[in-house]
Short mmCIF file of C-alpha atoms (C1' of nucleotides) in Angstrom, two decimals:
data_model
loop_
_atom_site.label_atom_id
_atom_site.label_comp_id
_atom_site.label_asym_id
_atom_site.label_seq_id
_atom_site.Cartn_x
_atom_site.Cartn_y
_atom_site.Cartn_z
CA MET A 231 -28.13 -41.30 8.96
CA PRO A 232 -26.78 -44.31 7.10
CA ASN A 233 -23.98 -43.74 4.63
CA ALA A 234 -23.65 -40.06 5.38
CA THR A 235 -22.39 -38.04 2.44
CA PRO A 236 -18.70 -37.35 2.94
CA LEU A 237 -17.80 -33.75 3.71
CA LEU A 238 -16.12 -33.21 0.40
CA HIS A 239 -19.31 -33.84 -1.49
CA ARG A 240 -21.34 -31.26 0.35
CA GLU A 241 -21.79 -28.04 -1.59
CA ALA A 242 -20.20 -29.97 -4.39
CA HIS A 243 -21.95 -27.94 -7.07
CA CYS A 244 -21.68 -24.29 -7.93
CA LYS A 245 -25.43 -23.77 -7.84
CA ASP A 246 -25.58 -24.98 -4.22
CA CYS A 247 -22.48 -23.08 -3.16
CA SER A 248 -23.03 -20.15 -0.84
CA LEU A 249 -19.98 -18.47 -2.34
CA ALA A 250 -21.27 -18.44 -5.92
CA CYS A 251 -22.17 -14.78 -5.45
CA MET A 252 -18.51 -13.74 -5.11
CA CYS A 253 -16.85 -16.46 -7.18
CA LEU A 254 -16.61 -17.20 -10.88
CA PRO A 255 -20.30 -18.09 -11.49
CA ILE A 256 -21.67 -14.60 -10.79
CA SER A 257 -24.58 -13.74 -13.07
CA LEU A 258 -24.54 -17.07 -14.89
CA HIS A 259 -27.88 -18.71 -15.65
CA ALA A 260 -28.63 -22.13 -14.19
CA ASP A 261 -27.65 -24.02 -17.35
CA GLU A 262 -24.49 -21.95 -17.76
CA MET A 263 -23.57 -22.64 -14.17
CA ASP A 264 -23.97 -26.34 -14.84
CA ALA A 265 -21.59 -26.06 -17.77
CA LEU A 266 -18.99 -24.47 -15.52
CA ASP A 267 -19.77 -26.96 -12.81
CA ARG A 268 -18.99 -29.87 -15.10
CA ILE A 269 -15.38 -28.79 -15.61
CA VAL A 270 -14.65 -28.12 -11.93
CA LYS A 271 -12.69 -30.79 -10.05
CA ARG A 272 -13.19 -31.09 -6.31
CA GLY A 273 -10.60 -33.01 -4.35
CA ARG A 274 -10.23 -33.84 -0.69
CA PRO A 275 -9.51 -30.99 1.72
CA LEU A 276 -5.98 -29.74 2.29
CA LYS A 277 -4.58 -29.80 5.81
CA ARG A 278 -2.62 -26.96 7.40
CA GLY A 279 0.73 -26.74 5.65
CA ASP A 280 -0.30 -28.70 2.55
CA VAL A 281 0.95 -27.27 -0.73
CA LEU A 282 -1.64 -26.72 -3.49
CA PHE A 283 0.88 -25.73 -6.15
CA ARG A 284 4.49 -24.70 -6.15
CA GLN A 285 6.28 -21.75 -7.73
CA GLY A 286 7.71 -23.06 -11.02
CA ASP A 287 5.17 -25.88 -11.43
CA GLU A 288 3.51 -26.00 -14.81
CA PHE A 289 0.42 -23.82 -14.87
CA SER A 290 -2.67 -25.83 -15.73
CA SER A 291 -5.50 -24.75 -13.45
CA ILE A 292 -6.73 -21.88 -11.38
CA PHE A 293 -8.28 -22.65 -8.00
CA ALA A 294 -11.26 -21.29 -6.11
CA LEU A 295 -11.24 -21.65 -2.34
CA ARG A 296 -14.44 -23.24 -1.05
CA SER A 297 -13.54 -22.99 2.63
CA GLY A 298 -10.52 -22.32 4.79
CA ALA A 299 -7.60 -19.97 4.13
CA MET A 300 -4.35 -20.06 2.18
CA LYS A 301 -1.26 -17.97 1.72
CA THR A 302 0.71 -17.51 -1.49
CA TYR A 303 4.38 -16.64 -1.48
CA SER A 304 7.29 -16.38 -3.86
CA LEU A 305 10.92 -17.13 -3.13
CA SER A 306 13.45 -14.36 -3.54
CA ASP A 307 16.87 -15.05 -5.05
CA GLU A 308 18.16 -15.60 -1.52
CA GLY A 309 15.55 -18.26 -0.91
CA ASP A 310 13.50 -16.51 1.75
CA GLU A 311 9.78 -16.34 1.23
CA GLN A 312 7.84 -13.20 0.46
CA ILE A 313 4.14 -13.64 1.14
CA THR A 314 2.11 -12.09 -1.67
CA GLY A 315 -1.37 -12.65 -0.28
CA PHE A 316 -3.77 -14.25 2.17
CA HIS A 317 -6.77 -15.84 0.52
CA LEU A 318 -10.20 -16.70 1.92
CA ALA A 319 -13.16 -18.77 0.72
CA GLY A 320 -14.63 -17.53 -2.57
CA GLU A 321 -11.34 -16.19 -3.90
CA LEU A 322 -9.44 -17.36 -6.97
CA ILE A 323 -5.72 -18.08 -6.95
CA GLY A 324 -3.10 -19.09 -9.50
CA MET A 325 -3.91 -16.52 -12.16
CA SER A 326 -0.48 -14.93 -12.25
CA GLY A 327 0.82 -18.16 -13.81
CA MET A 328 -1.10 -17.61 -17.04
CA ASP A 329 1.54 -15.45 -18.65
CA THR A 330 4.63 -17.62 -18.32
CA GLY A 331 2.92 -21.02 -18.20
CA ARG A 332 4.31 -21.64 -14.71
CA TYR A 333 2.98 -20.67 -11.32
CA THR A 334 4.84 -17.63 -10.03
CA VAL A 335 4.01 -18.35 -6.39
CA THR A 336 3.59 -21.27 -4.03
CA ALA A 337 0.16 -21.76 -2.41
CA VAL A 338 -0.03 -23.30 1.06
CA ALA A 339 -3.05 -23.97 3.30
CA LEU A 340 -3.07 -21.98 6.56
CA GLU A 341 -5.80 -24.24 7.96
CA THR A 342 -8.01 -27.05 6.70
CA THR A 343 -9.08 -25.84 3.27
CA SER A 344 -11.10 -27.20 0.37
CA VAL A 345 -10.60 -25.95 -3.15
CA CYS A 346 -12.26 -26.23 -6.54
CA GLU A 347 -9.80 -26.86 -9.35
CA ILE A 348 -10.70 -25.25 -12.67
CA PRO A 349 -8.59 -26.53 -15.59
CA PHE A 350 -7.61 -23.44 -17.46
CA ASP A 351 -7.77 -24.68 -21.04
CA THR A 352 -11.32 -25.90 -20.56
CA LEU A 353 -12.27 -22.70 -18.77
CA ASP A 354 -10.83 -20.69 -21.62
CA GLU A 355 -12.93 -22.56 -24.18
CA LEU A 356 -16.00 -22.07 -22.03
CA THR A 357 -15.43 -18.32 -21.87
CA ALA A 358 -15.74 -18.22 -25.67
CA VAL A 359 -19.41 -19.19 -25.43
CA LEU A 360 -20.31 -17.68 -22.05
CA PRO A 361 -19.84 -13.90 -22.21
CA GLN A 362 -20.78 -13.46 -18.57
CA LEU A 363 -18.16 -15.96 -17.48
CA ARG A 364 -15.55 -14.18 -19.59
CA LYS A 365 -16.50 -10.85 -18.05
CA GLN A 366 -16.32 -12.24 -14.54
CA LEU A 367 -12.91 -13.83 -15.06
CA MET A 368 -11.62 -10.52 -16.39
CA ARG A 369 -13.22 -8.67 -13.53
CA LEU A 370 -11.57 -10.93 -10.97
CA MET A 371 -8.15 -10.42 -12.55
CA SER A 372 -8.78 -6.71 -12.74
CA ARG A 373 -9.73 -6.65 -9.08
CA GLU A 374 -6.52 -8.37 -8.19
CA LEU A 375 -4.61 -5.71 -10.11
CA ARG A 376 -6.42 -3.06 -8.10
CA GLU A 377 -5.71 -4.79 -4.81
CA ASP A 378 -2.05 -5.10 -5.71
CA GLN A 379 -1.97 -1.37 -6.37
CA GLU A 380 -3.43 -0.74 -2.93
CA MET A 381 -0.80 -3.02 -1.46
CA MET A 382 1.93 -1.06 -3.23
CA LEU A 383 0.50 2.12 -1.75
CA LEU A 384 0.55 0.52 1.69
CA LEU A 385 4.15 -0.60 1.32
CA SER A 386 5.47 2.67 0.03
CA ARG A 387 3.44 5.17 2.04
CA LYS A 388 2.12 3.73 5.29
CA ASN A 389 3.86 3.31 8.63
CA ALA A 390 3.67 0.22 10.83
CA ASP A 391 0.47 1.24 12.65
CA GLN A 392 -1.32 2.03 9.42
CA ARG A 393 -0.22 -1.21 7.80
CA ILE A 394 -1.55 -3.38 10.62
CA ALA A 395 -4.76 -1.35 10.83
CA THR A 396 -5.24 -1.73 7.08
CA LEU A 397 -4.79 -5.50 7.23
CA LEU A 398 -7.25 -5.84 10.12
CA ILE A 399 -9.90 -3.67 8.47
CA ASN A 400 -9.41 -5.55 5.22
CA LEU A 401 -9.80 -8.94 6.86
CA SER A 402 -12.76 -7.68 8.84
CA ALA A 403 -14.55 -6.61 5.67
CA ARG A 404 -13.81 -9.90 3.98
CA PHE A 405 -15.12 -11.88 6.95
CA ARG A 406 -18.29 -9.79 6.99
CA ALA A 407 -18.80 -10.37 3.25
CA ARG A 408 -18.72 -14.09 4.02
CA GLY A 409 -21.31 -13.86 6.76
CA TYR A 410 -18.92 -13.95 9.70
CA SER A 411 -18.51 -11.33 12.38
CA ALA A 412 -16.66 -8.21 11.33
CA LYS A 413 -15.79 -7.43 14.94
CA ALA A 414 -14.40 -10.72 16.24
CA PHE A 415 -12.45 -13.26 14.26
CA ARG A 416 -9.52 -15.60 14.36
CA LEU A 417 -6.41 -14.87 12.33
CA ALA A 418 -5.32 -17.87 10.28
CA MET A 419 -1.77 -16.55 9.98
CA SER A 420 1.06 -16.12 12.49
CA ARG A 421 2.60 -12.80 13.55
CA ASN A 422 5.60 -13.81 11.51
CA GLU A 423 3.49 -14.21 8.38
CA ILE A 424 1.76 -10.89 9.01
CA GLY A 425 5.13 -9.16 9.30
CA ASN A 426 6.42 -10.86 6.19
CA TYR A 427 3.34 -9.83 4.20
CA LEU A 428 3.33 -6.23 5.42
CA GLY A 429 7.06 -5.67 5.13
CA LEU A 430 7.61 -5.41 8.91
CA ALA A 431 9.73 -7.30 11.44
CA VAL A 432 7.83 -9.70 13.73
CA GLU A 433 8.85 -7.59 16.68
CA THR A 434 7.23 -4.54 15.15
CA VAL A 435 3.99 -6.45 14.53
CA SER A 436 3.98 -7.57 18.13
CA ARG A 437 4.62 -4.06 19.44
CA VAL A 438 1.83 -2.58 17.32
CA PHE A 439 -0.65 -5.18 18.58
CA THR A 440 0.37 -4.34 22.14
CA ARG A 441 0.03 -0.62 21.52
CA PHE A 442 -3.38 -1.03 19.84
CA GLN A 443 -4.58 -2.88 22.93
CA GLN A 444 -3.26 -0.19 25.26
CA GLN A 445 -5.11 2.38 23.16
CA GLY A 446 -8.30 0.36 23.47
CA LEU A 447 -8.58 -0.21 19.72
CA LEU A 448 -8.83 -3.98 19.99
CA LEU A 449 -8.39 -7.08 22.10
CA ALA A 450 -5.89 -9.68 20.93
CA ASP A 451 -5.66 -13.04 22.61
CA GLY A 452 -3.13 -14.84 20.45
CA LYS A 453 -4.79 -15.19 17.07
CA GLN A 454 -8.24 -14.31 18.36
CA ILE A 455 -8.99 -10.67 17.57
CA GLU A 456 -11.81 -8.47 18.75
CA ILE A 457 -12.10 -5.02 17.28
CA LEU A 458 -13.26 -2.50 19.90
CA ASP A 459 -12.95 0.81 18.07
CA TYR A 460 -13.75 0.15 14.45
CA ILE A 461 -14.02 3.82 13.51
CA GLN A 462 -10.61 4.70 14.88
CA LEU A 463 -9.01 1.67 13.24
CA CYS A 464 -10.59 2.60 9.91
CA ALA A 465 -9.26 6.13 10.22
CA LEU A 466 -5.78 4.76 10.87
CA ALA A 467 -6.03 2.36 7.95
CA GLY A 468 -7.41 4.80 5.42
CA GLY A 469 -5.59 7.98 6.19
CA GLN A 470 -1.92 8.90 6.15
CA ASN A 471 -1.83 10.74 9.46
CA ASP A 472 1.62 12.30 9.13
CA MET B 329 6.45 14.81 -51.49
CA PRO B 330 3.05 16.38 -52.07
CA ASN B 331 0.40 15.91 -49.41
CA ALA B 332 2.67 14.08 -47.00
CA THR B 333 0.82 11.61 -44.77
CA PRO B 334 0.40 13.17 -41.33
CA LEU B 335 2.47 11.59 -38.56
CA LEU B 336 -0.50 10.16 -36.81
CA HIS B 337 -1.39 8.03 -39.79
CA ARG B 338 1.96 6.37 -40.05
CA GLU B 339 2.04 2.88 -38.58
CA ALA B 340 -1.67 3.36 -38.36
CA HIS B 341 -2.38 -0.33 -38.70
CA CYS B 342 -1.49 -3.18 -36.42
CA LYS B 343 0.02 -5.23 -39.21
CA ASP B 344 2.50 -2.44 -40.02
CA CYS B 345 3.28 -1.69 -36.39
CA SER B 346 6.73 -2.64 -35.16
CA LEU B 347 5.32 -3.22 -31.71
CA ALA B 348 2.78 -5.85 -32.75
CA CYS B 349 5.16 -8.50 -31.44
CA MET B 350 4.75 -7.32 -27.84
CA CYS B 351 1.25 -5.87 -28.02
CA LEU B 352 -2.23 -7.33 -28.23
CA PRO B 353 -1.98 -8.78 -31.78
CA ILE B 354 0.66 -11.41 -30.94
CA SER B 355 0.11 -14.62 -32.87
CA LEU B 356 -2.94 -13.36 -34.72
CA HIS B 357 -3.26 -14.20 -38.42
CA ALA B 358 -3.43 -11.41 -40.96
CA ASP B 359 -7.22 -11.46 -41.21
CA GLU B 360 -7.61 -11.64 -37.44
CA MET B 361 -5.27 -8.70 -37.07
CA ASP B 362 -7.40 -6.75 -39.49
CA ALA B 363 -10.45 -7.49 -37.36
CA LEU B 364 -8.67 -6.10 -34.30
CA ASP B 365 -7.36 -3.22 -36.35
CA ARG B 366 -10.86 -2.19 -37.34
CA ILE B 367 -11.91 -1.55 -33.75
CA VAL B 368 -8.81 0.42 -32.76
CA LYS B 369 -9.12 4.23 -32.63
CA ARG B 370 -6.02 6.29 -33.20
CA GLY B 371 -6.11 9.92 -32.11
CA ARG B 372 -3.60 12.72 -32.28
CA PRO B 373 -0.51 12.49 -30.07
CA LEU B 374 -0.60 13.58 -26.43
CA LYS B 375 1.84 16.25 -25.32
CA ARG B 376 3.82 16.12 -22.08
CA GLY B 377 1.42 16.52 -19.18
CA ASP B 378 -1.72 15.63 -21.15
CA VAL B 379 -4.16 13.38 -19.33
CA LEU B 380 -5.35 10.27 -21.18
CA PHE B 381 -7.89 9.26 -18.55
CA ARG B 382 -8.57 10.22 -14.98
CA GLN B 383 -9.07 8.14 -11.85
CA GLY B 384 -12.84 7.85 -11.41
CA ASP B 385 -13.68 8.37 -15.11
CA GLU B 386 -15.99 5.78 -16.57
CA PHE B 387 -14.04 2.82 -17.90
CA SER B 388 -14.69 2.28 -21.58
CA SER B 389 -11.41 1.50 -23.31
CA ILE B 390 -7.99 0.15 -22.70
CA PHE B 391 -5.07 1.87 -24.39
CA ALA B 392 -1.92 0.62 -26.10
CA LEU B 393 1.04 3.01 -26.27
CA ARG B 394 2.36 3.35 -29.81
CA SER B 395 5.24 5.67 -28.90
CA GLY B 396 6.37 7.82 -26.01
CA ALA B 397 5.98 7.19 -22.29
CA MET B 398 3.31 7.66 -19.65
CA LYS B 399 2.90 7.40 -15.92
CA THR B 400 -0.16 6.18 -14.05
CA TYR B 401 -0.93 7.29 -10.52
CA SER B 402 -3.70 7.12 -7.99
CA LEU B 403 -4.59 9.73 -5.41
CA SER B 404 -4.45 8.77 -1.75
CA ASP B 405 -7.10 9.98 0.68
CA GLU B 406 -4.86 12.94 1.44
CA GLY B 407 -4.76 13.91 -2.20
CA ASP B 408 -1.10 13.27 -2.91
CA GLU B 409 -0.27 11.12 -5.90
CA GLN B 410 1.18 7.63 -5.72
CA ILE B 411 2.72 6.61 -9.03
CA THR B 412 1.77 3.03 -9.85
CA GLY B 413 3.77 2.58 -13.03
CA PHE B 414 5.81 3.98 -15.91
CA HIS B 415 4.67 2.71 -19.30
CA LEU B 416 6.50 2.51 -22.61
CA ALA B 417 5.49 1.87 -26.22
CA GLY B 418 3.84 -1.49 -26.74
CA GLU B 419 2.31 -1.65 -23.29
CA LEU B 420 -1.37 -1.70 -22.38
CA ILE B 421 -2.89 0.52 -19.69
CA GLY B 422 -6.28 0.98 -18.11
CA MET B 423 -7.04 -2.66 -17.36
CA SER B 424 -7.47 -2.21 -13.62
CA GLY B 425 -10.67 -0.29 -14.35
CA MET B 426 -12.46 -3.35 -15.69
CA ASP B 427 -13.64 -4.52 -12.29
CA THR B 428 -15.36 -1.42 -10.95
CA GLY B 429 -16.27 0.18 -14.27
CA ARG B 430 -14.14 3.22 -13.45
CA TYR B 431 -10.47 3.85 -13.99
CA THR B 432 -8.57 3.35 -10.75
CA VAL B 433 -5.64 5.51 -11.81
CA THR B 434 -4.93 8.64 -13.80
CA ALA B 435 -2.72 8.32 -16.90
CA VAL B 436 -0.51 11.23 -17.91
CA ALA B 437 1.99 11.56 -20.77
CA LEU B 438 5.61 12.03 -19.65
CA GLU B 439 6.58 13.10 -23.18
CA THR B 440 4.93 13.28 -26.59
CA THR B 441 3.01 10.03 -26.82
CA SER B 442 0.63 8.39 -29.26
CA VAL B 443 -1.85 5.77 -28.15
CA CYS B 444 -4.24 3.29 -29.71
CA GLU B 445 -7.64 3.28 -28.03
CA ILE B 446 -9.35 -0.11 -27.88
CA PRO B 447 -13.02 0.09 -26.86
CA PHE B 448 -13.44 -2.62 -24.32
CA ASP B 449 -16.93 -3.87 -25.16
CA THR B 450 -15.96 -4.42 -28.78
CA LEU B 451 -12.70 -6.04 -27.77
CA ASP B 452 -14.57 -8.34 -25.44
CA GLU B 453 -16.88 -9.47 -28.26
CA LEU B 454 -13.90 -10.02 -30.50
CA THR B 455 -12.20 -12.24 -27.93
CA ALA B 456 -15.19 -14.59 -28.14
CA VAL B 457 -14.27 -15.50 -31.72
CA LEU B 458 -10.49 -15.04 -31.60
CA PRO B 459 -9.02 -17.50 -29.07
CA GLN B 460 -5.51 -16.16 -29.59
CA LEU B 461 -6.61 -12.63 -28.84
CA ARG B 462 -8.36 -13.84 -25.69
CA LYS B 463 -5.23 -15.68 -24.59
CA GLN B 464 -3.04 -12.67 -25.21
CA LEU B 465 -5.30 -10.30 -23.29
CA MET B 466 -5.27 -12.72 -20.37
CA ARG B 467 -1.53 -13.10 -20.64
CA LEU B 468 -0.99 -9.35 -20.55
CA MET B 469 -3.15 -9.00 -17.45
CA SER B 470 -1.39 -11.94 -15.86
CA ARG B 471 1.98 -10.37 -16.61
CA GLU B 472 0.89 -7.19 -14.93
CA LEU B 473 -0.08 -9.20 -11.87
CA ARG B 474 3.38 -10.72 -11.85
CA GLU B 475 5.08 -7.37 -12.24
CA ASP B 476 3.01 -5.95 -9.40
CA GLN B 477 4.18 -8.83 -7.22
CA GLU B 478 7.78 -7.99 -8.07
CA MET B 479 7.10 -4.39 -7.17
CA MET B 480 5.66 -5.46 -3.83
CA LEU B 481 8.81 -7.47 -3.21
CA LEU B 482 10.90 -4.43 -4.05
CA LEU B 483 8.93 -2.20 -1.71
CA SER B 484 8.95 -4.56 1.23
CA ARG B 485 12.42 -6.05 0.96
CA LYS B 486 14.87 -3.86 -0.93
CA ASN B 487 16.87 -0.88 0.29
CA ALA B 488 17.30 2.39 -1.59
CA ASP B 489 20.30 1.24 -3.67
CA GLN B 490 18.58 -1.95 -4.72
CA ARG B 491 15.39 -0.13 -5.64
CA ILE B 492 17.13 2.33 -7.93
CA ALA B 493 19.26 -0.42 -9.45
CA THR B 494 16.15 -2.51 -10.09
CA LEU B 495 14.38 0.37 -11.82
CA LEU B 496 17.38 1.10 -14.04
CA ILE B 497 17.88 -2.54 -15.02
CA ASN B 498 14.18 -2.88 -15.68
CA LEU B 499 14.07 0.20 -17.91
CA SER B 500 17.25 -0.92 -19.64
CA ALA B 501 15.69 -4.27 -20.54
CA ARG B 502 12.52 -2.62 -21.77
CA PHE B 503 14.47 -0.20 -23.97
CA ARG B 504 16.48 -3.07 -25.40
CA ALA B 505 13.30 -5.03 -26.16
CA ARG B 506 12.16 -2.01 -28.19
CA GLY B 507 15.36 -1.81 -30.19
CA TYR B 508 16.97 1.03 -28.25
CA SER B 509 20.31 0.95 -26.45
CA ALA B 510 20.29 -0.93 -23.16
CA LYS B 511 23.34 0.99 -21.96
CA ALA B 512 22.44 4.59 -22.68
CA PHE B 513 19.00 6.11 -22.49
CA ARG B 514 17.06 9.12 -21.39
CA LEU B 515 14.74 8.92 -18.40
CA ALA B 516 11.32 10.31 -19.19
CA MET B 517 10.54 10.88 -15.50
CA SER B 518 11.91 13.32 -12.92
CA ARG B 519 13.83 12.36 -9.76
CA ASN B 520 10.72 13.27 -7.86
CA GLU B 521 8.64 10.80 -9.84
CA ILE B 522 11.24 8.09 -9.40
CA GLY B 523 11.21 8.61 -5.65
CA ASN B 524 7.44 8.62 -5.54
CA TYR B 525 7.27 5.38 -7.53
CA LEU B 526 9.95 3.60 -5.52
CA GLY B 527 8.78 4.77 -2.11
CA LEU B 528 11.84 6.99 -1.49
CA ALA B 529 12.36 10.68 -0.79
CA VAL B 530 13.74 12.74 -3.70
CA GLU B 531 16.84 13.42 -1.64
CA THR B 532 17.51 9.72 -1.30
CA VAL B 533 17.15 9.19 -5.05
CA SER B 534 19.59 11.98 -5.69
CA ARG B 535 22.12 10.64 -3.16
CA VAL B 536 21.95 7.13 -4.65
CA PHE B 537 22.57 8.46 -8.17
CA THR B 538 25.57 10.38 -6.84
CA ARG B 539 26.89 7.30 -5.04
CA PHE B 540 26.41 5.08 -8.10
CA GLN B 541 28.48 7.54 -10.13
CA GLN B 542 31.24 7.63 -7.50
CA GLN B 543 31.30 3.83 -7.60
CA GLY B 544 31.63 3.90 -11.38
CA LEU B 545 28.37 2.06 -11.95
CA LEU B 546 26.92 4.68 -14.26
CA LEU B 547 27.06 8.18 -15.64
CA ALA B 548 24.09 10.46 -15.03
CA ASP B 549 23.82 13.81 -16.73
CA GLY B 550 20.42 14.98 -15.65
CA LYS B 551 17.98 12.56 -17.22
CA GLN B 552 20.54 11.10 -19.58
CA ILE B 553 21.84 7.81 -18.17
CA GLU B 554 24.76 5.67 -19.26
CA ILE B 555 25.24 2.34 -17.56
CA LEU B 556 28.94 1.56 -17.10
CA ASP B 557 28.88 -1.60 -14.98
CA TYR B 558 25.83 -3.54 -16.06
CA ILE B 559 26.86 -6.72 -14.20
CA GLN B 560 27.30 -4.97 -10.89
CA LEU B 561 24.03 -3.09 -11.27
CA CYS B 562 22.22 -6.34 -12.07
CA ALA B 563 23.69 -7.96 -8.98
CA LEU B 564 22.47 -5.07 -6.87
CA ALA B 565 19.03 -5.18 -8.44
CA GLY B 566 18.51 -8.90 -8.21
CA GLY B 567 20.05 -9.76 -4.91
CA GLN B 568 19.28 -8.69 -1.36
CA ASN B 569 22.86 -8.06 -0.29
CA ASP B 570 22.24 -7.66 3.43
"C1'" DC C 1162 19.55 39.09 -16.22
"C1'" DG C 1163 16.14 37.42 -13.23
"C1'" DT C 1164 12.87 33.70 -12.06
"C1'" DG C 1165 11.15 29.15 -11.01
"C1'" DG C 1166 11.63 24.36 -11.13
"C1'" DC C 1167 14.58 20.64 -10.52
"C1'" DC C 1168 18.35 18.71 -8.50
"C1'" DT C 1169 22.07 18.16 -5.02
"C1'" DT C 1170 24.23 18.33 -0.50
"C1'" DG C 1171 24.62 18.61 4.60
"C1'" DA C 1172 22.95 17.91 9.38
"C1'" DA C 1173 19.65 16.31 12.74
"C1'" DC C 1174 16.18 13.24 13.80
"C1'" DC C 1175 13.17 9.22 13.99
"C1'" DT C 1176 11.00 4.95 12.72
"C1'" DA C 1177 11.54 0.40 12.31
"C1'" DG C 1178 15.17 -3.29 12.19
"C1'" DT C 1179 18.36 -6.13 14.78
"C1'" DC C 1180 19.99 -8.51 18.66
"C1'" DA C 1181 19.19 -10.62 22.91
"C1'" DA C 1182 16.58 -12.29 26.53
"C1'" DG C 1183 12.54 -13.89 28.52
"C1'" DT C 1184 7.54 -15.58 28.51
"C1'" DC C 1185 3.76 -18.20 26.99
"C1'" DT C 1186 1.55 -22.11 24.76
"C1'" DA C 1187 0.49 -26.43 22.61
"C1'" DG C 1188 1.92 -30.79 22.02
"C1'" DT C 1189 4.51 -35.00 23.73
"C1'" DG C 1190 5.72 -38.71 26.44
"C1'" DG C 1191 6.53 -40.62 30.95
"C1'" DC D 845 -1.57 -35.56 35.38
"C1'" DC D 846 2.65 -33.32 35.07
"C1'" DA D 847 7.20 -32.15 33.38
"C1'" DC D 848 9.58 -31.08 29.21
"C1'" DT D 849 10.37 -29.05 24.84
"C1'" DA D 850 10.00 -26.43 20.57
"C1'" DG D 851 8.09 -22.81 18.51
"C1'" DA D 852 5.50 -18.60 18.71
"C1'" DC D 853 5.17 -14.40 20.82
"C1'" DT D 854 6.62 -10.36 23.64
"C1'" DT D 855 9.67 -6.92 25.53
"C1'" DG D 856 13.81 -4.01 26.03
"C1'" DA D 857 18.10 -1.74 24.40
"C1'" DC D 858 20.63 -0.33 20.71
"C1'" DT D 859 21.49 0.75 15.78
"C1'" DA D 860 21.06 2.14 11.08
"C1'" DG D 861 18.96 3.62 6.97
"C1'" DG D 862 16.13 6.88 5.21
"C1'" DT D 863 13.23 11.08 6.05
"C1'" DT D 864 12.92 15.78 7.03
"C1'" DC D 865 14.46 20.33 7.14
"C1'" DA D 866 17.33 23.80 5.32
"C1'" DA D 867 20.28 25.81 2.04
"C1'" DG D 868 22.48 26.36 -2.18
"C1'" DG D 869 23.56 25.20 -7.21
"C1'" DC D 870 22.17 24.50 -11.94
"C1'" DC D 871 19.72 25.41 -16.07
"C1'" DA D 872 16.04 26.59 -19.26
"C1'" DC D 873 13.18 30.22 -20.45
"C1'" DG D 874 11.23 34.63 -20.74
#
DNA sequence: CGTGGCCTTGAACCTAGTCAAGTCTAGTGG
DNA sequence: CCACTAGACTTGACTAGGTTCAAGGCCACG
């Protein structure tokens, strides 16, 4: 294969992208998708630890993840990070910067990750003529509002077991939606990051994982997870058993 | 004054509304504002306890509060309510329903409240031709995302004192922005609702109010609040003093 | 004057945090 | 290939902040 196409050019168009069904282009016609495609910038992949944008940077684009995983976090007044989300392929990040004109969080790659950059001003103009695109952008923001509400419920109502169960079930569903196994997957984030995100100490996260294994709910070998009792885990995640 | 205009017709147009500066019409020209105005429905005021929309109802409109105060809450699997926000005049509610086509929360009036109903389909069409309206709608959703993030930070990082202080400072700022006193105001919600919202037991809320009074931070006579040491309260709210 | 809802206060308990120590693992360089 | 190291993870003992349970006070309203 002479002059093989570099990785970053593969799936370099929305219409070829397997994630189009959960990303911005949903329900666009071919020509509309091309219009969107023309404004998308695709750079080289980020490596683990690379920063996509920083809290306080001027807001100019939103980003769609094409592959990999990222975390977003904000810095509290004391300077310690509070993780606000883990993001997988097909998801949009950076939207909370629209209001103030500056990103409100920092986005960092948890593993090798490629992103599509969508300049916001151009996107905005495009939404004027593409009603479906406008709808989808709204829908994605609205979904994020809903997910934040669920997160608030988790943080104010659920105990440590329920929090971890909820995260695992949530990740499981997102992996399945992307064509990966819902039962066995590899966590991109550390125990520390899980604790930070869920409002728990690392030690608590570790203890819960140990307990879940003793109860036969799952197998955890470092970051490799296998869910053994999906039903039970779901029950823990959904319900408030107290 | 023969045939006095009924209350609900006063300020019945966006261009006369004192809240236009923080509501949807920001930076619209007079004729654009009229276009928005034409699609807004204004009903009779809600009384305390009245439901504006219910979780699960079909999503059709978003609502702007013209006066009064509301709470939104969602029901957990166990059927107990989790309050997701307190909303004052000038604020928009119902946007989290856009994604699924059904409201994700129930909205209830905490006191006598008038609202402007904005049918979403019509609003959406209008945003195609009014770039400023589109921007503002996006900005308001983006702001809500940011506020939710702050709430998540509060729930996962702050102790009881800091949570109450944060709520009071937040309300204070919102009252000031609406032309009311930042130092003395009346809470529209009960201690129970405060605890529910902040992820605390009623008893804890009550104890913190008592402690704050002993420390000379504020005066609380039932729902009537007077802030005595604004600086100190701000410090508590902002910082993580642990 | 009684009733019910809301709020406050006290005491006991419990979950998760903190501190401290120890283990495991991946990566590095001899 | 192995020893070494730094960082991630686990485990145990103790602590503290907030919940729960129980009781009583306050106030509006009939």
